PDB file of C-alpha atoms in Angstrom:
ATOM      1  CA  UNK G   1     -29.756 -22.578  -3.632  1.00  0.00           C
ATOM      2  CA  UNK G   2     -27.752 -20.206  -1.472  1.00  0.00           C
ATOM      3  CA  UNK G   3     -28.819 -17.165   0.486  1.00  0.00           C
ATOM      4  CA  UNK G   4     -26.220 -14.625  -0.659  1.00  0.00           C
ATOM      5  CA  UNK G   5     -26.403 -12.899   2.711  1.00  0.00           C
ATOM      6  CA  UNK G   6     -25.203 -16.082   4.441  1.00  0.00           C
ATOM      7  CA  UNK G   7     -22.332 -16.301   1.958  1.00  0.00           C
ATOM      8  CA  UNK G   8     -21.432 -12.669   2.665  1.00  0.00           C
ATOM      9  CA  UNK G   9     -21.121 -13.493   6.366  1.00  0.00           C
ATOM     10  CA  UNK G  10     -19.068 -16.575   5.542  1.00  0.00           C
ATOM     11  CA  UNK G  11     -16.635 -14.580   3.367  1.00  0.00           C
ATOM     12  CA  UNK G  12     -16.122 -12.118   6.211  1.00  0.00           C
ATOM     13  CA  UNK G  13     -15.355 -14.957   8.622  1.00  0.00           C
ATOM     14  CA  UNK G  14     -13.046 -16.644   6.116  1.00  0.00           C
ATOM     15  CA  UNK G  15     -11.146 -13.381   5.565  1.00  0.00           C
ATOM     16  CA  UNK G  16     -10.963 -12.260   9.186  1.00  0.00           C
ATOM     17  CA  UNK G  17     -10.519 -15.603  10.937  1.00  0.00           C
ATOM     18  CA  UNK G  18     -12.643 -14.908  14.010  1.00  0.00           C
ATOM     19  CA  UNK G  19     -16.243 -14.138  14.856  1.00  0.00           C
ATOM     20  CA  UNK G  20     -15.390 -10.852  16.551  1.00  0.00           C
ATOM     21  CA  UNK G  21     -13.315  -9.559  13.631  1.00  0.00           C
ATOM     22  CA  UNK G  22     -15.970 -10.605  11.110  1.00  0.00           C
ATOM     23  CA  UNK G  23     -18.636  -8.926  13.254  1.00  0.00           C
ATOM     24  CA  UNK G  24     -16.660  -5.668  13.338  1.00  0.00           C
ATOM     25  CA  UNK G  25     -16.290  -5.749   9.554  1.00  0.00           C
ATOM     26  CA  UNK G  26     -20.007  -6.373   9.043  1.00  0.00           C
ATOM     27  CA  UNK G  27     -21.085  -4.048  11.887  1.00  0.00           C
ATOM     28  CA  UNK G  28     -23.149  -6.736  13.618  1.00  0.00           C
ATOM     29  CA  UNK G  29     -22.706  -8.749  16.809  1.00  0.00           C
ATOM     30  CA  UNK G  30     -20.675 -11.958  16.798  1.00  0.00           C
ATOM     31  CA  UNK G  31     -23.748 -14.085  17.610  1.00  0.00           C
ATOM     32  CA  UNK G  32     -25.295 -13.016  14.304  1.00  0.00           C
ATOM     33  CA  UNK G  33     -22.188 -14.138  12.420  1.00  0.00           C
ATOM     34  CA  UNK G  34     -22.201 -17.505  14.206  1.00  0.00           C
ATOM     35  CA  UNK G  35     -25.885 -18.015  13.439  1.00  0.00           C
ATOM     36  CA  UNK G  36     -25.387 -17.214   9.733  1.00  0.00           C
ATOM     37  CA  UNK G  37     -22.442 -19.609   9.444  1.00  0.00           C
ATOM     38  CA  UNK G  38     -24.430 -22.395  11.118  1.00  0.00           C
ATOM     39  CA  UNK G  39     -27.334 -21.758   8.726  1.00  0.00           C
ATOM     40  CA  UNK G  40     -25.016 -21.994   5.730  1.00  0.00           C
ATOM     41  CA  UNK G  41     -23.489 -25.251   6.989  1.00  0.00           C
ATOM     42  CA  UNK G  42     -26.961 -26.704   7.441  1.00  0.00           C
ATOM     43  CA  UNK G  43     -27.944 -25.609   3.941  1.00  0.00           C
ATOM     44  CA  UNK G  44     -24.928 -27.196   2.234  1.00  0.00           C
ATOM     45  CA  UNK G  45     -24.918 -30.158   4.645  1.00  0.00           C
ATOM     46  CA  UNK G  46     -21.175 -29.831   5.305  1.00  0.00           C
ATOM     47  CA  UNK G  47     -18.855 -28.560   8.021  1.00  0.00           C
ATOM     48  CA  UNK G  48     -17.182 -25.429   6.669  1.00  0.00           C
ATOM     49  CA  UNK G  49     -15.100 -24.370   9.670  1.00  0.00           C
ATOM     50  CA  UNK G  50     -13.189 -25.922  12.528  1.00  0.00           C
ATOM     51  CA  UNK G  51     -14.156 -23.986  15.639  1.00  0.00           C
ATOM     52  CA  UNK G  52     -11.095 -23.269  17.785  1.00  0.00           C
ATOM     53  CA  UNK G  53     -11.085 -21.266  21.062  1.00  0.00           C
ATOM     54  CA  UNK G  54      -9.831 -18.031  19.490  1.00  0.00           C
ATOM     55  CA  UNK G  55      -9.999 -18.678  15.769  1.00  0.00           C
ATOM     56  CA  UNK G  56     -12.084 -20.372  13.115  1.00  0.00           C
ATOM     57  CA  UNK G  57     -10.162 -22.429  10.539  1.00  0.00           C
ATOM     58  CA  UNK G  58     -11.674 -23.334   7.185  1.00  0.00           C
ATOM     59  CA  UNK G  59     -12.146 -26.981   6.297  1.00  0.00           C
ATOM     60  CA  UNK G  60     -11.249 -28.088   2.768  1.00  0.00           C
ATOM     61  CA  UNK G  61     -14.891 -27.710   1.758  1.00  0.00           C
ATOM     62  CA  UNK G  62     -15.048 -24.351   3.510  1.00  0.00           C
ATOM     63  CA  UNK G  63     -12.021 -23.096   1.585  1.00  0.00           C
ATOM     64  CA  UNK G  64     -13.594 -24.200  -1.700  1.00  0.00           C
ATOM     65  CA  UNK G  65     -16.882 -22.450  -0.970  1.00  0.00           C
ATOM     66  CA  UNK G  66     -15.113 -19.336   0.332  1.00  0.00           C
ATOM     67  CA  UNK G  67     -13.177 -19.076  -2.937  1.00  0.00           C
ATOM     68  CA  UNK G  68     -16.392 -19.187  -4.978  1.00  0.00           C
ATOM     69  CA  UNK G  69     -18.134 -16.784  -2.606  1.00  0.00           C
ATOM     70  CA  UNK G  70     -15.319 -14.218  -2.853  1.00  0.00           C
ATOM     71  CA  UNK G  71     -15.687 -14.189  -6.639  1.00  0.00           C
ATOM     72  CA  UNK G  72     -19.456 -13.754  -6.251  1.00  0.00           C
ATOM     73  CA  UNK G  73     -18.901 -10.905  -3.792  1.00  0.00           C
ATOM     74  CA  UNK G  74     -16.493  -9.169  -6.175  1.00  0.00           C
ATOM     75  CA  UNK G  75     -19.058  -9.388  -8.983  1.00  0.00           C
ATOM     76  CA  UNK G  76     -21.818  -7.997  -6.755  1.00  0.00           C
ATOM     77  CA  UNK G  77     -19.699  -4.989  -5.791  1.00  0.00           C
ATOM     78  CA  UNK G  78     -18.643  -4.463  -9.417  1.00  0.00           C
ATOM     79  CA  UNK G  79     -22.316  -4.468 -10.407  1.00  0.00           C
ATOM     80  CA  UNK G  80     -23.129  -1.924  -7.682  1.00  0.00           C
ATOM     81  CA  UNK G  81     -20.339   0.370  -8.875  1.00  0.00           C
ATOM     82  CA  UNK G  82     -21.535  -0.012 -12.456  1.00  0.00           C
ATOM     83  CA  UNK G  83     -25.067   1.178 -11.698  1.00  0.00           C
ATOM     84  CA  UNK G  84     -24.091   4.158  -9.533  1.00  0.00           C
ATOM     85  CA  UNK G  85     -25.556   7.416 -10.910  1.00  0.00           C
ATOM     86  CA  UNK G  86     -22.812   9.361 -12.633  1.00  0.00           C
ATOM     87  CA  UNK G  87     -24.163  12.808 -13.517  1.00  0.00           C
ATOM     88  CA  UNK G  88     -26.358  15.642 -12.306  1.00  0.00           C
ATOM     89  CA  UNK G  89     -29.599  14.036 -13.457  1.00  0.00           C
ATOM     90  CA  UNK G  90     -30.206  12.508 -10.027  1.00  0.00           C
ATOM     91  CA  UNK G  91     -28.844  12.643  -6.498  1.00  0.00           C
ATOM     92  CA  UNK G  92     -25.919  10.312  -5.897  1.00  0.00           C
ATOM     93  CA  UNK G  93     -24.327   9.451  -2.554  1.00  0.00           C
ATOM     94  CA  UNK G  94     -20.549   9.120  -2.510  1.00  0.00           C
ATOM     95  CA  UNK G  95     -18.963   7.704   0.639  1.00  0.00           C
ATOM     96  CA  UNK G  96     -15.504   8.975   1.560  1.00  0.00           C
ATOM     97  CA  UNK G  97     -13.120   7.434   4.082  1.00  0.00           C
ATOM     98  CA  UNK G  98     -10.533   9.777   5.613  1.00  0.00           C
ATOM     99  CA  UNK G  99      -8.416  10.007   8.779  1.00  0.00           C
ATOM    100  CA  UNK G 100     -10.473  11.707  11.507  1.00  0.00           C
ATOM    101  CA  UNK G 101      -8.448  14.910  11.890  1.00  0.00           C
ATOM    102  CA  UNK G 102      -8.213  15.397   8.130  1.00  0.00           C
ATOM    103  CA  UNK G 103     -11.956  14.778   7.794  1.00  0.00           C
ATOM    104  CA  UNK G 104     -12.886  17.271  10.518  1.00  0.00           C
ATOM    105  CA  UNK G 105     -10.229  19.944   9.961  1.00  0.00           C
ATOM    106  CA  UNK G 106      -9.499  19.961   6.226  1.00  0.00           C
ATOM    107  CA  UNK G 107     -12.518  18.394   4.502  1.00  0.00           C
ATOM    108  CA  UNK G 108     -15.608  19.293   6.554  1.00  0.00           C
ATOM    109  CA  UNK G 109     -15.038  23.084   6.463  1.00  0.00           C
ATOM    110  CA  UNK G 110     -15.101  22.970   2.642  1.00  0.00           C
ATOM    111  CA  UNK G 111     -18.201  20.829   2.197  1.00  0.00           C
ATOM    112  CA  UNK G 112     -20.505  23.801   1.731  1.00  0.00           C
ATOM    113  CA  UNK G 113     -18.456  24.799  -1.316  1.00  0.00           C
ATOM    114  CA  UNK G 114     -18.794  21.321  -2.789  1.00  0.00           C
ATOM    115  CA  UNK G 115     -22.553  21.352  -2.165  1.00  0.00           C
ATOM    116  CA  UNK G 116     -22.916  24.705  -3.903  1.00  0.00           C
ATOM    117  CA  UNK G 117     -20.938  23.544  -6.926  1.00  0.00           C
ATOM    118  CA  UNK G 118     -22.369  20.018  -7.099  1.00  0.00           C
ATOM    119  CA  UNK G 119     -25.829  20.020  -5.466  1.00  0.00           C
ATOM    120  CA  UNK G 120     -26.647  16.514  -6.741  1.00  0.00           C
ATOM    121  CA  UNK G 121     -23.782  14.945  -4.767  1.00  0.00           C
ATOM    122  CA  UNK G 122     -24.534  13.889  -1.190  1.00  0.00           C
ATOM    123  CA  UNK G 123     -21.339  13.088   0.681  1.00  0.00           C
ATOM    124  CA  UNK G 124     -21.098  10.416   3.362  1.00  0.00           C
ATOM    125  CA  UNK G 125     -17.900  11.289   5.232  1.00  0.00           C
ATOM    126  CA  UNK G 126     -16.431   8.443   7.303  1.00  0.00           C
ATOM    127  CA  UNK G 127     -13.789   9.621   9.779  1.00  0.00           C
ATOM    128  CA  UNK G 128     -11.749   6.506  10.535  1.00  0.00           C
ATOM    129  CA  UNK G 129      -8.161   5.464  11.152  1.00  0.00           C
ATOM    130  CA  UNK G 130      -8.459   2.133   9.343  1.00  0.00           C
ATOM    131  CA  UNK G 131      -8.146   1.679   5.594  1.00  0.00           C
ATOM    132  CA  UNK G 132     -11.678   1.052   4.336  1.00  0.00           C
ATOM    133  CA  UNK G 133     -11.920  -1.562   1.587  1.00  0.00           C
ATOM    134  CA  UNK G 134     -12.758   0.111  -1.715  1.00  0.00           C
ATOM    135  CA  UNK G 135     -13.156  -3.297  -3.377  1.00  0.00           C
ATOM    136  CA  UNK G 136     -15.911  -4.221  -0.899  1.00  0.00           C
ATOM    137  CA  UNK G 137     -17.506  -0.758  -1.184  1.00  0.00           C
ATOM    138  CA  UNK G 138     -16.884   0.143   2.443  1.00  0.00           C
ATOM    139  CA  UNK G 139     -16.195   3.514   0.804  1.00  0.00           C
ATOM    140  CA  UNK G 140     -16.218   4.827  -2.747  1.00  0.00           C
ATOM    141  CA  UNK G 141     -13.298   7.241  -2.404  1.00  0.00           C
ATOM    142  CA  UNK G 142     -10.543   7.290   0.217  1.00  0.00           C
ATOM    143  CA  UNK G 143      -7.890   9.658   1.521  1.00  0.00           C
ATOM    144  CA  UNK G 144      -4.806   7.773   2.674  1.00  0.00           C
ATOM    145  CA  UNK G 145      -1.399   8.675   4.058  1.00  0.00           C
ATOM    146  CA  UNK G 146       0.328   5.725   2.402  1.00  0.00           C
ATOM    147  CA  UNK G 147       0.194   4.726  -1.248  1.00  0.00           C
ATOM    148  CA  UNK G 148      -2.156   1.738  -1.777  1.00  0.00           C
ATOM    149  CA  UNK G 149      -0.647  -1.291  -3.472  1.00  0.00           C
ATOM    150  CA  UNK G 150      -3.892  -2.544  -5.049  1.00  0.00           C
ATOM    151  CA  UNK G 151      -3.674  -2.548  -8.854  1.00  0.00           C
ATOM    152  CA  UNK G 152      -7.478  -2.246  -9.149  1.00  0.00           C
ATOM    153  CA  UNK G 153      -7.400   1.303  -7.737  1.00  0.00           C
ATOM    154  CA  UNK G 154      -6.930   4.693  -9.353  1.00  0.00           C
ATOM    155  CA  UNK G 155      -4.363   6.496  -7.185  1.00  0.00           C
ATOM    156  CA  UNK G 156      -3.583  10.215  -7.229  1.00  0.00           C
ATOM    157  CA  UNK G 157      -1.046  11.998  -5.062  1.00  0.00           C
ATOM    158  CA  UNK G 158      -3.023  14.895  -3.648  1.00  0.00           C
ATOM    159  CA  UNK G 159      -0.748  16.669  -1.197  1.00  0.00           C
ATOM    160  CA  UNK G 160       1.908  16.345   1.475  1.00  0.00           C
ATOM    161  CA  UNK G 161       1.514  16.435   5.231  1.00  0.00           C
ATOM    162  CA  UNK G 162       4.505  18.019   6.974  1.00  0.00           C
ATOM    163  CA  UNK G 163       4.855  16.951  10.611  1.00  0.00           C
ATOM    164  CA  UNK G 164       6.849  18.811  13.246  1.00  0.00           C
ATOM    165  CA  UNK G 165       7.214  18.810  17.020  1.00  0.00           C
ATOM    166  CA  UNK G 166       4.713  21.202  18.621  1.00  0.00           C
ATOM    167  CA  UNK G 167       4.095  22.488  22.139  1.00  0.00           C
ATOM    168  CA  UNK G 168       2.783  25.611  23.863  1.00  0.00           C
ATOM    169  CA  UNK G 169       5.134  28.516  24.446  1.00  0.00           C
ATOM    170  CA  UNK G 170       4.676  28.370  28.255  1.00  0.00           C
ATOM    171  CA  UNK G 171       5.599  24.681  28.219  1.00  0.00           C
ATOM    172  CA  UNK G 172       8.806  25.314  26.272  1.00  0.00           C
ATOM    173  CA  UNK G 173       9.727  28.254  28.492  1.00  0.00           C
ATOM    174  CA  UNK G 174       9.226  26.240  31.679  1.00  0.00           C
ATOM    175  CA  UNK G 175      11.008  23.041  30.643  1.00  0.00           C
ATOM    176  CA  UNK G 176      14.631  22.459  29.743  1.00  0.00           C
ATOM    177  CA  UNK G 177      15.089  20.308  26.599  1.00  0.00           C
ATOM    178  CA  UNK G 178      16.299  17.357  28.675  1.00  0.00           C
ATOM    179  CA  UNK G 179      13.027  17.515  30.660  1.00  0.00           C
ATOM    180  CA  UNK G 180      10.671  17.537  27.686  1.00  0.00           C
ATOM    181  CA  UNK G 181       7.814  15.062  27.866  1.00  0.00           C
ATOM    182  CA  UNK G 182       6.382  13.535  24.695  1.00  0.00           C
ATOM    183  CA  UNK G 183       2.820  12.723  23.673  1.00  0.00           C
ATOM    184  CA  UNK G 184       2.767   9.570  21.551  1.00  0.00           C
ATOM    185  CA  UNK G 185       0.595   7.079  19.755  1.00  0.00           C
ATOM    186  CA  UNK G 186      -0.038   3.801  21.543  1.00  0.00           C
ATOM    187  CA  UNK G 187       0.976   0.437  20.098  1.00  0.00           C
ATOM    188  CA  UNK G 188      -1.928   0.446  17.624  1.00  0.00           C
ATOM    189  CA  UNK G 189      -0.199   3.209  15.624  1.00  0.00           C
ATOM    190  CA  UNK G 190       3.310   2.811  16.942  1.00  0.00           C
ATOM    191  CA  UNK G 191       4.836   2.064  13.539  1.00  0.00           C
ATOM    192  CA  UNK G 192       3.643   5.201  11.727  1.00  0.00           C
ATOM    193  CA  UNK G 193       6.552   7.182  10.204  1.00  0.00           C
ATOM    194  CA  UNK G 194       5.958  10.260  12.358  1.00  0.00           C
ATOM    195  CA  UNK G 195       5.842   8.129  15.520  1.00  0.00           C
ATOM    196  CA  UNK G 196       9.109   6.372  14.651  1.00  0.00           C
ATOM    197  CA  UNK G 197      10.697   9.760  13.946  1.00  0.00           C
ATOM    198  CA  UNK G 198       9.489  11.157  17.272  1.00  0.00           C
ATOM    199  CA  UNK G 199      10.859   8.181  19.199  1.00  0.00           C
ATOM    200  CA  UNK G 200      14.293   8.767  17.680  1.00  0.00           C
ATOM    201  CA  UNK G 201      14.203  12.393  18.836  1.00  0.00           C
ATOM    202  CA  UNK G 202      12.721  11.668  22.272  1.00  0.00           C
ATOM    203  CA  UNK G 203      15.263   8.991  23.132  1.00  0.00           C
ATOM    204  CA  UNK G 204      15.043   8.120  26.820  1.00  0.00           C
ATOM    205  CA  UNK G 205      12.942  11.139  27.762  1.00  0.00           C
ATOM    206  CA  UNK G 206       9.519  10.619  29.313  1.00  0.00           C
ATOM    207  CA  UNK G 207       6.384   9.709  27.384  1.00  0.00           C
ATOM    208  CA  UNK G 208       3.640  11.602  29.215  1.00  0.00           C
ATOM    209  CA  UNK G 209       0.652  10.288  27.252  1.00  0.00           C
ATOM    210  CA  UNK G 210      -0.216   7.395  24.958  1.00  0.00           C
ATOM    211  CA  UNK G 211      -3.325   7.593  22.772  1.00  0.00           C
ATOM    212  CA  UNK G 212      -4.657   6.199  19.502  1.00  0.00           C
ATOM    213  CA  UNK G 213      -6.045   9.552  18.316  1.00  0.00           C
ATOM    214  CA  UNK G 214      -4.218  12.504  16.769  1.00  0.00           C
ATOM    215  CA  UNK G 215      -6.906  14.926  17.920  1.00  0.00           C
ATOM    216  CA  UNK G 216      -6.328  13.854  21.525  1.00  0.00           C
ATOM    217  CA  UNK G 217      -2.589  14.367  21.075  1.00  0.00           C
ATOM    218  CA  UNK G 218      -3.201  17.873  19.782  1.00  0.00           C
ATOM    219  CA  UNK G 219      -5.602  18.763  22.605  1.00  0.00           C
ATOM    220  CA  UNK G 220      -3.126  17.508  25.200  1.00  0.00           C
ATOM    221  CA  UNK G 221      -0.267  19.490  23.669  1.00  0.00           C
ATOM    222  CA  UNK G 222      -2.467  22.610  23.495  1.00  0.00           C
ATOM    223  CA  UNK G 223      -3.245  22.163  27.216  1.00  0.00           C
ATOM    224  CA  UNK G 224       0.471  22.214  28.026  1.00  0.00           C
ATOM    225  CA  UNK G 225       1.000  18.533  28.778  1.00  0.00           C
ATOM    226  CA  UNK G 226       4.015  18.067  26.537  1.00  0.00           C
ATOM    227  CA  UNK G 227       5.312  17.838  22.977  1.00  0.00           C
ATOM    228  CA  UNK G 228       3.427  16.136  20.139  1.00  0.00           C
ATOM    229  CA  UNK G 229       4.201  15.419  16.502  1.00  0.00           C
ATOM    230  CA  UNK G 230       1.468  17.184  14.544  1.00  0.00           C
ATOM    231  CA  UNK G 231       0.853  18.159  10.927  1.00  0.00           C
ATOM    232  CA  UNK G 232       1.513  21.847  10.357  1.00  0.00           C
ATOM    233  CA  UNK G 233      -2.130  22.681   9.696  1.00  0.00           C
ATOM    234  CA  UNK G 234      -3.106  21.345  13.101  1.00  0.00           C
ATOM    235  CA  UNK G 235      -0.273  22.972  15.037  1.00  0.00           C
ATOM    236  CA  UNK G 236      -1.004  26.298  13.340  1.00  0.00           C
ATOM    237  CA  UNK G 237      -4.738  25.989  14.001  1.00  0.00           C
ATOM    238  CA  UNK G 238      -4.129  25.693  17.740  1.00  0.00           C
ATOM    239  CA  UNK G 239      -1.423  28.372  17.898  1.00  0.00           C
ATOM    240  CA  UNK G 240       1.296  25.977  18.999  1.00  0.00           C
ATOM    241  CA  UNK G 241       5.018  26.636  18.720  1.00  0.00           C
ATOM    242  CA  UNK G 242       7.389  24.593  16.594  1.00  0.00           C
ATOM    243  CA  UNK G 243      10.059  22.809  18.617  1.00  0.00           C
ATOM    244  CA  UNK G 244      13.460  22.800  16.925  1.00  0.00           C
ATOM    245  CA  UNK G 245      14.411  24.463  13.655  1.00  0.00           C
ATOM    246  CA  UNK G 246      13.042  24.367  10.100  1.00  0.00           C
ATOM    247  CA  UNK G 247      14.961  21.209   9.253  1.00  0.00           C
ATOM    248  CA  UNK G 248      13.231  19.236  12.010  1.00  0.00           C
ATOM    249  CA  UNK G 249      10.281  17.711  10.201  1.00  0.00           C
ATOM    250  CA  UNK G 250       9.010  14.593   8.448  1.00  0.00           C
ATOM    251  CA  UNK G 251       6.808  14.586   5.335  1.00  0.00           C
ATOM    252  CA  UNK G 252       4.092  12.105   4.394  1.00  0.00           C
ATOM    253  CA  UNK G 253       2.426  12.118   0.998  1.00  0.00           C
ATOM    254  CA  UNK G 254      -1.363  11.979   0.937  1.00  0.00           C
ATOM    255  CA  UNK G 255      -3.271  10.086  -1.748  1.00  0.00           C
ATOM    256  CA  UNK G 256      -6.822  10.134  -3.078  1.00  0.00           C
ATOM    257  CA  UNK G 257      -7.917   6.765  -4.409  1.00  0.00           C
ATOM    258  CA  UNK G 258     -11.000   5.039  -5.803  1.00  0.00           C
ATOM    259  CA  UNK G 259     -11.793   1.823  -7.644  1.00  0.00           C
ATOM    260  CA  UNK G 260     -10.945   1.720 -11.342  1.00  0.00           C
ATOM    261  CA  UNK G 261     -14.579   0.785 -12.059  1.00  0.00           C
ATOM    262  CA  UNK G 262     -15.457   4.381 -11.108  1.00  0.00           C
ATOM    263  CA  UNK G 263     -12.926   5.964 -13.453  1.00  0.00           C
ATOM    264  CA  UNK G 264     -15.723   7.218 -15.742  1.00  0.00           C
ATOM    265  CA  UNK G 265     -18.181   8.062 -12.971  1.00  0.00           C
ATOM    266  CA  UNK G 266     -18.322  11.855 -12.899  1.00  0.00           C
ATOM    267  CA  UNK G 267     -19.660  12.051  -9.342  1.00  0.00           C
ATOM    268  CA  UNK G 268     -16.858   9.898  -7.929  1.00  0.00           C
ATOM    269  CA  UNK G 269     -14.098  11.660  -9.861  1.00  0.00           C
ATOM    270  CA  UNK G 270     -15.525  15.053  -8.896  1.00  0.00           C
ATOM    271  CA  UNK G 271     -15.381  14.114  -5.223  1.00  0.00           C
ATOM    272  CA  UNK G 272     -11.828  12.801  -5.667  1.00  0.00           C
ATOM    273  CA  UNK G 273     -10.812  16.095  -7.254  1.00  0.00           C
ATOM    274  CA  UNK G 274     -12.507  18.066  -4.475  1.00  0.00           C
ATOM    275  CA  UNK G 275     -10.648  16.080  -1.793  1.00  0.00           C
ATOM    276  CA  UNK G 276      -7.330  16.834  -3.485  1.00  0.00           C
ATOM    277  CA  UNK G 277      -8.030  20.575  -3.123  1.00  0.00           C
ATOM    278  CA  UNK G 278      -8.489  20.126   0.630  1.00  0.00           C
ATOM    279  CA  UNK G 279      -4.984  18.822   1.270  1.00  0.00           C
ATOM    280  CA  UNK G 280      -1.885  20.944   1.931  1.00  0.00           C
ATOM    281  CA  UNK G 281       0.774  21.311  -0.754  1.00  0.00           C
ATOM    282  CA  UNK G 282       4.341  22.149   0.137  1.00  0.00           C
ATOM    283  CA  UNK G 283       5.914  25.078  -1.626  1.00  0.00           C
TER     284      UNK G 283
END
């Protein structure tokens, strides 16, 4: 009866609550989502959503169908994970989600080694700040800076990111401590542990830049704009100076995770193990 693709669009809308959010999740435009929902309503001959100015609310029938559709979606993704190639007999693509700076600075430079050791594995590296859904196969393996709470995931602590205050030597020599300016995340990432820690240190001193990207923070600090909280590997890479003493730092554990359905998939576990070797370990 149903076109599964229409149900997939409906689940996204039910989960996200708005056309724009569902469209971002599905990587389509919002008009496509609206058209698919209308087609599904016509097919089942029922109103599934109440259309509000900024949000779509499920009707009772919509909630019932969404519940069934979510279970169908979970089974489809489980089936896809179950038929993924697992060994060297054929090429297998493994998608990895990782924070952008970690992807570009720690993972990408080591990919040639992985390719030499495992030529049958083709990596799809997604540099993104959001947490990709492993249940919905937005990625097969993920690197995260907070421990996931999903019981369906295999979770492995893979390293620790040590963050310190960094700036250029000329900046520190030309500014008194009370005149330091700080480079910070904007409100989108304002609650990250390193940002909270920096705010406590900065106090009432000036914030000279707000951005949603750690790479931008690093580039601005390297250009002499001010002081940024950076992981050691990034501060060292750009030759920046540590501000403060050795005790002035904050640590964040890094985790490699993948769905439990892939526990026996050699390709996925090999990639997970490779990612763990890319991350810094504190002595």
